[in-house]
Amino acid sequence: MKEMFKAALLDSDKIKAFSFLSQSFDLSQQGEAIVNLISDVLTEIGSDWEKGDIALSQIYMSSRICEEILDKILPENKDKESKKTNIAIVTLLDLHFLGRRVVKSFLRSSGIEILDFGAISSPQDLAEKAIQNNIQSLLISTLMYHAAIKVKEVRECFRKQNYNIKILVGGVPFIFDRNLWKEVDADAMGVSPADAIKILQLWKQE
Amino acid sequence: MNSMQRVLTALSQKKPDRVPLMLLFSHYGAKETGITIKDYFSNPDNVIEAQMKMHKKYKSDCLYAFSYASLELEAFGGNTIFFKDGPPNSSKPILKNLQQIEQLKVPEIMECPSLQRVLRTISGLKKEVQDTVPIIGVVMSPFSLPVMQLGFEHYLDMMQFHFGFFEKLMEINKQFCVRWANAQIQAGATAICYFDPVSSPDIVSPQFYKKTGFAIAKETIAQIQGPTATHFASGRCKEILEDVIQTKTAIACVSSLEDIGEIKNICNGRLSILGNLNGIEMCRWTELEAEKAVRDIIEKAGKNGGLLLAENHGEVPYYVQEKILLSIASAVERWGT
Ligand code: B12
């Protein structure tokens, strides 16, 4: 059953994916079970991408379809974004937004609410915004190397303000240099967007 | 051997006097010159002078006329954003919606100042070296350019749901790519580096590539009046190598995420390879690490020609230290002969 849903996602077949869910679940009653299934499947898709078995286009389409399906089944989730969450995601000093978009869809589809800070180019502005919003876990996505190393400046801003926060980084520079996240003083890195789900769940338990 | 002889020997699958080193310097030239990246690219004389200097200093076997990818977006009316310590990036996409593709025109090379600057750079370099050092020109593939024309997300959506528009855009981009490549050849470029990372299995599936990126590359490369190298900008290529060979390109560029020895075996003399130093890690390598990385690649893939040693993305990052480039150069002399 899970395999069929996954296959539909990897084929970018929204209709098949949706009709599979509506046949297998009572859509109005089993919201939680559906979120769990989606979260499971997306985690698998994330690790398939990490292994190089599937392409970015597939991971992107899967995340989009899942987000759309959930917005349809659980419309109340749609406006939840801005409500009571202490998790935020941002693209730092970079003009490339796709990484953030995919990670955000993965999290939302797994029932994790997250504030989207968009693109912010100054480490100071980012730190200020995070503090104002009482953020406890900050996800930073970058594509360019010169942007990735600026995470260190973000950390310094938080330190100066004595603000305790966890930083999770991701994006290509961190994949090509597996030690870069430590160099920039992040708390963790994720390779695939599904890592964000795992790491945030872990942090929540701490 | 001079650089040209060395490179041609390697490309003919014979052993040159040493493995050719292809350090592809783009905005790194600004660092060498001590000026801002924006100023650096604004005048071809800066680029010519820095290219000649870096060619000698780092014993690199080519000159590189590439400035930045967004240059081609400028030709289509877009803008570029410059940074002080990293490569320029494209600003907003030029296409706000798919319907605008209907009105899109193939840019005239003569009418775009930034393309003209590259052509002047190439002819200036050619005057300096004649046929002793290969001069590499660059084009974005018709299949990869739309990431900047539309934005990545909209491009992926178009591929999936609006194939008619996709085909229209490809027609325009193919024409532009061929014209732009041939203008560079006419100005004196020895070969064209065809940047096509969207074709990498990291970005689209090999099945999808077959009916898109592959067919487009085959058609486009056939019209380019000089040899080409296909570059995946550090995206992986192993799974699509057989198709890449069919496009009649001369060289494939290998990601540092791949085993270059394995790729060389698959190519088995049908294609030369360029790679695969990790440019991101290079930013914090020690000299010893640099030497080890060079030695590993030469051991795995350096026998009997067919290898051009290079960074895997197609440009040396700004943050790579001078001493690391010098140790790469001396490691090639030590281990590559
Ligand atoms: C395709 C590609 C291109 C295409 C399209 C680029 C684009 N997006 O605009 C083209 C040919 C146009 C191109 C051009 C350039 N490129 Co390019 N390109 C690539 C390539 C192959 C893929 C990049 C990509 O967009 N991937 C898709 C995104 C969504 O992937 P991602 O950010 O990694 O996100 C995934 C995961 O990392 C994760 N993730 C992302 N963020 C986060 C955050 C968290 C918290 C977590 C947990 C996970 C996570 O989820 C995502 C989905 O799985 C990479 C190399 C590679 N092997 O990946 C180089 C790369 C991005 N390019 C690079 C560069 C430098 C450039 C240029 C600046 C070159 C130049 N001098 O002009 C230009 C800039 C183009 C522009 N827009 O202005 C460098 C950047 C690093 C650096 N050296 O500074 C790279 C990394 C190559 C390299 N190895 O050095 N490029």
XYZ file of C-alpha atoms and ligand atoms in Angstrom:
634
model
C 0.000 0.000 0.000
C 2.793 2.378 1.002
C 4.707 1.324 -2.103
C 1.803 2.241 -4.370
C 1.470 5.678 -2.885
C 5.230 6.213 -3.193
C 5.228 5.061 -6.813
C 2.458 7.541 -7.638
C 4.471 10.351 -6.044
C 7.638 9.423 -7.914
C 5.628 9.426 -11.162
C 4.334 12.904 -10.222
C 0.835 11.468 -10.531
C -1.234 13.641 -8.209
C -4.566 12.087 -9.156
C -3.365 8.548 -8.531
C -1.762 9.556 -5.227
C -4.952 11.218 -4.046
C -7.300 8.473 -5.167
C -5.085 5.939 -3.444
C -5.448 7.810 -0.153
C -9.183 8.294 -0.536
C -9.641 4.583 -1.182
C -7.476 3.509 1.755
C -8.572 5.995 4.407
C -11.615 7.802 5.686
C -10.333 11.245 4.755
C -12.392 13.177 7.279
C -11.578 10.898 10.237
C -8.085 9.556 9.730
C -6.039 12.747 9.308
C -3.340 11.614 11.681
C -2.875 8.240 10.009
C -2.545 9.964 6.651
C 0.058 12.411 7.966
C 2.006 9.477 9.386
C 1.920 7.614 6.095
C 2.993 10.690 4.154
C 5.776 11.400 6.603
C 7.013 7.793 6.292
C 6.961 7.855 2.521
C 8.668 11.245 2.306
C 11.385 10.009 4.651
C 12.006 7.087 2.304
C 12.032 9.374 -0.704
C 14.526 11.609 1.112
C 16.923 8.780 1.685
C 16.500 7.528 -1.899
C 17.582 11.008 -3.066
C 20.495 10.959 -0.659
C 21.667 7.657 -2.152
C 21.366 9.131 -5.629
C 18.542 6.730 -6.590
C 16.015 9.418 -7.454
C 16.274 12.894 -8.942
C 15.602 16.337 -7.501
C 12.613 16.742 -9.826
C 10.999 13.702 -8.170
C 11.678 14.809 -4.622
C 10.326 18.268 -5.464
C 7.139 16.965 -7.100
C 6.512 14.483 -4.280
C 6.769 17.204 -1.664
C 4.468 19.479 -3.608
C 1.819 16.832 -4.149
C 1.831 15.807 -0.475
C 1.480 19.402 0.650
C -1.428 19.963 -1.734
C -3.164 16.787 -0.637
C -2.876 17.715 3.029
C -4.128 21.239 2.432
C -7.148 19.663 0.796
C -7.787 17.013 3.439
C -6.901 19.105 6.481
C -7.700 22.684 5.445
C -7.306 23.903 9.030
C -3.560 23.174 8.693
C -3.228 25.711 5.944
C -3.456 28.746 8.193
C -1.566 27.162 11.021
C 1.762 28.288 9.636
C 1.969 31.553 11.492
C 0.525 30.164 14.702
C 2.524 29.125 17.723
C 5.602 27.558 16.318
C 9.141 28.151 17.408
C 10.647 26.677 14.259
C 11.612 28.827 11.277
C 13.316 28.337 7.938
C 15.278 30.875 5.902
C 17.405 31.168 2.791
C 20.510 33.081 3.854
C 22.160 35.593 1.525
C 21.189 33.502 -1.412
C 18.849 33.881 -4.336
C 18.080 30.200 -4.562
C 14.829 29.261 -2.910
C 14.072 25.746 -4.059
C 15.898 24.045 -1.171
C 13.861 25.986 1.376
C 10.649 25.308 -0.542
C 11.197 21.540 -0.528
C 12.236 21.338 3.128
C 9.219 23.409 4.148
C 6.850 21.147 2.204
C 8.409 18.066 3.773
C 7.927 19.447 7.257
C 4.403 20.698 6.712
C 3.411 17.384 5.142
C 4.740 15.630 8.232
C 2.621 17.768 10.501
C 5.455 20.055 11.652
C 4.495 23.733 11.558
C 7.173 26.128 10.505
C 7.524 29.861 9.927
C 8.939 30.833 6.558
C 11.294 33.817 6.858
C 11.866 33.903 3.095
C 15.253 35.161 1.985
C 17.300 37.320 4.343
C 20.681 38.613 3.352
C 22.053 40.022 6.585
C 23.046 37.764 9.502
C 22.081 40.561 11.944
C 18.597 40.933 10.468
C 18.093 37.201 10.580
C 19.145 36.945 14.222
C 16.878 39.829 15.177
C 13.905 38.323 13.394
C 14.475 34.944 15.031
C 14.667 36.504 18.489
C 11.547 38.598 17.923
C 9.629 35.490 16.910
C 10.938 33.486 19.820
C 12.466 30.873 17.506
C 14.128 27.886 19.155
C 15.102 25.916 16.040
C 16.341 27.781 12.975
C 16.742 25.991 9.645
C 19.099 27.693 7.200
C 19.359 26.729 3.540
C 22.102 27.999 1.218
C 23.311 27.081 -2.248
C 26.385 29.299 -2.617
C 29.507 28.660 -0.564
C 29.994 32.321 0.327
C 26.459 32.258 1.772
C 27.009 29.003 3.684
C 29.985 30.373 5.611
C 27.900 33.354 6.784
C 26.007 31.014 9.116
C 28.898 31.561 11.481
C 28.046 35.263 11.649
C 24.445 34.397 12.464
C 25.640 32.277 15.349
C 27.837 35.120 16.599
C 24.882 37.502 16.594
C 22.902 35.082 18.760
C 25.838 34.654 21.092
C 26.239 38.378 21.551
C 22.605 38.564 22.618
C 22.951 35.510 24.854
C 20.151 33.895 22.910
C 19.950 30.133 23.015
C 18.927 28.609 19.711
C 19.587 25.509 17.677
C 20.716 25.931 14.078
C 20.178 23.242 11.463
C 21.870 23.843 8.099
C 21.453 22.257 4.674
C 22.092 22.774 0.970
C 24.756 21.735 -1.512
C 27.861 23.300 0.135
C 27.197 21.247 3.257
C 26.835 18.105 1.179
C 30.155 18.590 -0.601
C 32.012 19.400 2.605
C 30.664 17.195 5.355
C 32.521 19.153 8.047
C 31.371 22.588 7.001
C 28.421 22.611 9.418
C 30.824 22.353 12.334
C 33.062 25.080 10.945
C 30.127 27.485 10.781
C 29.005 26.620 14.291
C 25.714 24.960 13.418
C 24.223 22.321 15.711
C 23.497 19.872 12.926
C 23.289 19.446 9.177
C 20.791 17.631 7.012
C 21.529 16.100 3.649
C 18.003 15.396 2.481
C 14.925 17.402 3.457
C 13.707 14.357 5.372
C 16.652 14.789 7.737
C 14.969 17.965 8.921
C 12.002 15.895 10.145
C 14.251 13.478 12.011
C 16.459 16.124 13.565
C 13.588 18.342 14.682
C 11.838 15.362 16.268
C 15.051 14.523 18.084
C 15.484 18.071 19.322
C 11.915 18.123 20.550
C 12.596 15.089 22.720
C 15.727 16.635 24.262
C 55.215 19.790 -24.621
C 53.273 23.015 -24.551
C 49.808 23.078 -22.986
C 48.019 22.507 -26.278
C 50.154 19.472 -27.135
C 49.698 18.107 -23.634
C 45.922 18.445 -23.749
C 45.596 17.067 -27.280
C 47.789 14.093 -26.404
C 45.646 13.309 -23.372
C 42.471 13.675 -25.437
C 43.801 11.190 -27.986
C 44.114 8.672 -25.119
C 47.907 8.757 -25.127
C 50.228 9.566 -22.290
C 51.360 13.208 -22.276
C 54.556 14.435 -20.552
C 52.348 15.079 -17.513
C 48.637 14.966 -16.750
C 47.145 18.256 -17.999
C 45.940 20.563 -15.235
C 42.817 22.546 -16.109
C 42.308 25.066 -13.331
C 39.239 26.926 -14.465
C 39.539 30.447 -13.111
C 36.590 32.780 -13.472
C 35.923 35.362 -10.713
C 39.075 34.136 -8.972
C 40.894 36.505 -11.329
C 39.439 39.431 -9.384
C 41.052 38.151 -6.213
C 44.395 37.802 -8.008
C 44.054 41.314 -9.379
C 42.880 42.870 -6.116
C 39.747 44.478 -7.532
C 36.043 43.845 -7.066
C 34.443 41.054 -9.067
C 32.118 43.520 -10.761
C 34.965 45.776 -11.892
C 37.005 42.798 -12.940
C 34.433 41.563 -15.436
C 33.624 45.039 -16.708
C 36.809 45.228 -18.774
C 38.201 42.411 -20.952
C 41.751 43.706 -20.392
C 41.486 42.783 -16.701
C 40.447 39.261 -17.580
C 43.107 38.802 -20.247
C 45.862 39.995 -17.950
C 44.727 37.862 -15.009
C 44.205 34.767 -17.178
C 47.753 35.009 -18.501
C 49.139 35.594 -15.026
C 47.233 32.653 -13.471
C 48.130 30.358 -16.373
C 51.814 30.891 -15.620
C 51.612 31.063 -11.843
C 49.524 27.917 -11.370
C 50.840 26.014 -14.407
C 47.340 25.503 -15.680
C 47.038 24.109 -19.193
C 44.172 26.248 -20.402
C 42.727 29.730 -20.443
C 39.118 30.195 -19.438
C 36.915 32.824 -20.998
C 33.902 32.177 -18.753
C 32.764 35.032 -16.570
C 29.495 33.869 -14.946
C 26.359 31.953 -15.908
C 24.042 34.897 -15.498
C 25.755 36.591 -18.446
C 23.431 34.650 -20.723
C 20.442 35.855 -18.776
C 21.669 39.396 -19.377
C 21.530 38.619 -23.093
C 17.818 37.842 -22.613
C 17.279 41.121 -20.760
C 17.901 39.912 -17.199
C 20.195 41.273 -14.503
C 23.098 40.047 -12.438
C 23.849 40.529 -8.772
C 27.480 40.839 -7.740
C 29.015 39.832 -4.431
C 32.331 40.752 -2.925
C 33.480 37.216 -2.185
C 31.590 34.834 -4.450
C 30.348 34.247 -7.988
C 27.761 36.613 -9.471
C 24.199 35.296 -9.494
C 21.215 35.920 -11.694
C 18.623 38.327 -10.388
C 14.876 37.806 -10.944
C 13.790 35.425 -13.721
C 13.046 37.171 -17.018
C 9.886 35.152 -17.638
C 7.042 35.969 -15.245
C 4.704 33.438 -16.811
C 4.840 30.758 -19.478
C 2.843 32.805 -21.989
C 5.785 35.194 -22.242
C 7.721 32.426 -23.989
C 5.572 33.149 -27.054
C 7.100 36.623 -27.305
C 10.664 35.644 -26.419
C 13.248 36.428 -29.106
C 16.632 34.866 -29.671
C 19.085 37.533 -28.479
C 21.454 39.081 -30.984
C 25.029 38.445 -29.867
C 26.147 41.768 -31.327
C 23.625 43.672 -29.245
C 24.623 42.358 -25.851
C 27.568 44.230 -24.272
C 28.447 41.504 -21.774
C 28.647 38.827 -24.490
C 30.772 41.191 -26.552
C 33.156 41.570 -23.624
C 33.655 37.817 -23.538
C 34.347 37.747 -27.284
C 36.918 40.516 -26.856
C 38.493 38.529 -24.023
C 38.749 35.458 -26.225
C 40.309 37.290 -29.155
C 42.741 39.045 -26.789
C 43.785 35.723 -25.293
C 44.157 34.223 -28.734
C 46.541 37.041 -29.673
C 48.610 36.233 -26.614
C 48.917 32.473 -27.029
C 47.977 31.628 -30.616
C 47.650 27.845 -30.655
C 49.932 27.032 -27.734
C 47.298 27.010 -24.981
C 43.660 25.889 -25.335
C 41.151 28.681 -24.786
C 37.896 27.402 -23.339
C 34.619 29.157 -24.103
C 31.412 28.389 -22.200
C 27.718 28.069 -22.980
C 24.804 27.121 -20.763
C 22.931 24.264 -22.352
C 19.462 25.102 -23.719
C 18.131 22.615 -21.156
C 19.874 24.208 -18.138
C 19.423 27.901 -18.954
C 15.684 27.985 -18.013
C 16.519 27.623 -14.317
C 17.615 31.253 -14.555
C 15.008 32.285 -17.152
C 12.061 30.973 -15.112
C 13.303 30.044 -11.651
C 13.925 26.412 -10.729
C 10.501 25.694 -9.322
C 8.604 27.003 -12.322
C 10.974 25.235 -14.653
C 10.366 21.877 -12.970
C 6.621 22.533 -13.154
C 6.878 23.395 -16.839
C 8.793 20.194 -17.603
C 6.098 18.179 -15.900
C 2.879 19.917 -16.855
C 3.464 22.219 -19.821
C 5.555 20.325 -22.306
C 4.380 22.492 -25.213
C 5.886 25.603 -23.638
C 8.969 23.605 -22.753
C 9.495 22.689 -26.385
C 9.028 26.288 -27.508
C 11.585 27.555 -25.041
C 14.020 24.834 -26.085
C 13.797 25.957 -29.705
C 14.772 29.504 -28.731
C 17.516 28.385 -26.366
C 18.999 25.953 -28.888
C 19.325 28.678 -31.480
C 20.901 31.038 -28.992
C 23.276 28.399 -27.644
C 24.548 27.460 -31.112
C 25.050 31.098 -32.121
C 26.778 31.969 -28.876
C 29.061 28.916 -29.027
C 30.025 29.558 -32.626
C 30.683 33.255 -31.981
C 33.174 32.186 -29.310
C 34.818 29.681 -31.675
C 35.094 32.370 -34.328
C 36.661 34.752 -31.807
C 39.366 32.156 -31.151
C 38.061 29.667 -28.569
C 39.595 26.219 -28.995
C 36.683 24.349 -27.458
C 33.331 24.966 -25.821
C 32.352 23.797 -22.395
C 28.654 22.885 -22.580
C 27.284 23.370 -19.053
C 24.381 21.028 -18.567
C 23.875 20.205 -14.883
C 20.101 19.892 -15.202
C 20.780 16.750 -17.272
C 22.546 15.143 -14.319
C 20.608 12.262 -12.725
C 20.872 14.334 -9.550
C 18.351 16.732 -11.062
C 16.184 14.770 -13.543
C 15.759 11.030 -13.942
C 17.794 9.282 -16.682
C 14.535 8.324 -18.432
C 13.425 11.926 -18.582
C 16.914 13.010 -19.671
C 16.745 10.656 -22.608
C 13.778 12.460 -24.146
C 14.896 15.967 -23.149
C 18.458 16.933 -22.162
C 19.995 14.168 -24.245
C 18.083 14.877 -27.455
C 18.734 18.604 -27.023
C 22.467 18.099 -26.399
C 22.801 15.828 -29.407
C 21.164 18.335 -31.705
C 22.953 21.366 -30.278
C 26.445 19.900 -30.060
C 26.182 18.760 -33.689
C 25.856 22.402 -34.730
C 28.742 23.737 -32.647
C 31.700 24.210 -34.953
C 34.356 22.981 -32.546
C 34.987 20.323 -29.904
C 32.890 20.340 -26.744
C 33.214 19.212 -23.153
C 29.977 18.446 -21.328
C 29.990 19.745 -17.794
C 27.515 18.759 -15.081
C 28.765 21.391 -12.620
C 29.576 18.666 -10.054
C 26.295 16.857 -10.665
C 26.839 13.124 -11.135
C 26.892 11.546 -14.615
C 27.640 7.825 -14.267
C 24.130 6.634 -15.038
C 23.839 8.610 -18.274
C 27.366 8.139 -19.636
C 26.336 5.925 -22.557
C 23.956 8.636 -23.731
C 26.520 11.375 -23.162
C 28.908 9.499 -25.444
C 26.182 9.443 -28.105
C 26.021 13.249 -28.070
C 29.525 13.209 -29.629
C 31.007 15.410 -26.966
C 34.743 14.893 -26.382
C 34.905 15.188 -22.617
C 32.622 14.519 -19.662
C 33.188 16.234 -16.335
C 33.090 14.028 -13.275
C 31.675 14.953 -9.858
C 33.767 14.585 -6.729
C 30.856 12.492 -5.442
C 31.779 9.861 -8.062
C 34.645 7.400 -8.370
C 36.707 8.786 -11.233
C 38.452 5.443 -11.802
C 35.116 3.760 -12.321
C 33.976 6.484 -14.729
C 37.196 6.163 -16.702
C 36.669 2.416 -17.020
C 33.136 2.896 -18.286
C 34.332 5.459 -20.832
C 37.081 3.086 -21.916
C 38.671 5.556 -24.308
C 35.380 6.616 -25.913
C 35.304 9.844 -23.937
C 37.957 11.755 -22.000
C 37.222 12.901 -18.478
C 37.740 16.105 -16.555
C 37.713 16.219 -12.798
C 37.200 15.663 -9.998
C 38.754 17.754 -7.224
C 36.178 18.878 -4.661
C 36.132 22.685 -4.955
C 34.092 23.229 -1.810
C 36.385 21.177 0.393
C 39.317 22.818 -1.354
C 38.395 26.053 0.449
C 39.723 24.597 3.694
C 42.268 22.031 2.507
C 45.786 21.933 3.865
C 48.638 21.619 1.367
C 48.980 17.961 2.278
C 45.315 17.307 1.616
C 45.595 19.033 -1.736
C 48.521 16.881 -2.734
C 46.753 13.726 -1.610
C 43.621 14.603 -3.575
C 45.641 15.146 -6.748
C 47.592 11.953 -6.254
C 44.438 9.896 -5.681
C 42.852 11.078 -8.913
C 45.985 10.448 -10.937
C 46.339 6.988 -9.442
C 42.745 6.108 -10.217
C 42.415 7.621 -13.685
C 45.731 8.987 -14.894
C 47.090 6.063 -16.861
C 47.462 6.342 -20.636
C 45.895 9.716 -21.198
C 42.189 10.487 -21.210
C 42.334 12.525 -17.987
C 42.314 16.283 -17.564
C 42.741 17.127 -13.898
C 40.398 19.841 -12.683
C 38.132 21.093 -9.948
C 34.750 19.376 -10.367
C 32.352 22.285 -10.685
C 33.946 24.300 -13.446
C 35.372 27.221 -11.521
C 37.794 27.648 -8.631
C 35.912 29.174 -5.665
C 36.976 32.568 -4.340
C 37.873 31.179 -0.908
C 40.506 28.720 -2.159
C 43.902 29.853 -0.918
C 46.768 30.634 -3.244
C 49.061 28.156 -1.492
C 46.555 25.358 -2.124
C 46.489 26.076 -5.853
C 50.281 26.120 -5.866
C 50.414 22.779 -4.124
C 47.909 21.328 -6.589
C 50.182 22.532 -9.390
C 53.291 21.006 -7.861
C 51.493 17.774 -6.995
C 50.521 17.378 -10.655
C 54.156 17.825 -11.637
C 55.252 15.349 -9.003
C 52.654 12.604 -9.510
C 51.410 13.239 -13.014
C 54.504 12.499 -15.054
C 21.877 22.828 -11.484
C 23.011 23.733 -11.076
C 23.141 24.950 -11.759
C 22.126 25.436 -12.794
C 20.924 26.007 -12.029
C 21.299 26.667 -10.709
C 20.228 27.344 -9.907
N 19.615 26.696 -8.948
O 19.921 28.470 -10.138
C 22.933 26.521 -13.554
C 23.609 25.948 -14.749
C 22.120 27.715 -14.011
C 23.972 26.870 -12.486
C 24.627 28.061 -12.452
C 25.432 28.454 -11.400
N 25.947 27.694 -10.430
Co 25.394 25.888 -10.171
N 24.901 24.149 -9.731
C 23.919 23.357 -10.053
C 23.899 22.039 -9.252
C 24.290 20.878 -10.147
C 22.539 21.795 -8.570
C 22.026 23.014 -7.811
C 20.583 23.033 -7.426
O 19.905 24.025 -7.642
N 20.067 21.973 -6.818
C 18.708 21.918 -6.366
C 18.550 22.405 -4.929
C 17.118 22.386 -4.512
O 19.281 21.521 -4.142
P 19.777 21.878 -2.683
O 19.834 23.316 -2.450
O 20.958 21.042 -2.377
O 18.606 21.335 -1.780
C 18.375 19.983 -1.528
C 19.118 19.477 -0.279
O 20.381 20.054 -0.135
C 18.177 19.779 0.828
N 18.297 21.068 1.512
C 18.422 22.316 1.009
N 18.416 23.230 1.962
C 18.284 22.582 3.130
C 18.193 23.057 4.444
C 18.051 22.132 5.484
C 17.975 22.645 6.873
C 18.017 20.726 5.201
C 17.897 19.756 6.298
C 18.097 20.268 3.882
C 18.223 21.196 2.862
O 16.896 19.702 0.242
C 16.905 19.945 -1.159
C 16.112 18.912 -1.905
O 16.646 17.633 -1.777
C 24.976 22.328 -8.142
C 25.951 21.208 -7.830
C 25.358 19.965 -7.239
N 26.061 18.886 -7.421
O 24.317 19.954 -6.621
C 25.764 23.532 -8.689
C 26.151 24.667 -7.727
C 24.957 25.007 -6.898
N 26.433 25.808 -8.586
C 27.310 26.563 -8.091
C 27.644 27.827 -8.665
C 28.817 28.566 -8.070
C 26.931 28.356 -9.754
C 27.151 29.731 -10.420
C 27.309 30.879 -9.460
C 28.351 29.647 -11.382
C 28.743 30.974 -11.985
N 29.929 31.443 -11.701
O 27.971 31.556 -12.681
C 25.860 29.866 -11.262
C 24.757 30.665 -10.564
C 23.452 30.573 -11.259
C 22.465 31.586 -10.854
N 21.251 31.191 -10.556
O 22.795 32.748 -10.830
C 27.973 25.968 -6.852
C 27.671 26.740 -5.553
C 28.731 26.563 -4.489
C 29.872 27.526 -4.681
N 30.918 27.120 -5.374
O 29.787 28.626 -4.212
C 27.467 24.507 -6.870
C 27.167 23.851 -5.513
C 28.512 23.647 -7.586
C 29.747 23.349 -6.756
N 29.980 22.095 -6.398
O 30.503 24.219 -6.402
N 24.120 25.893 -11.596
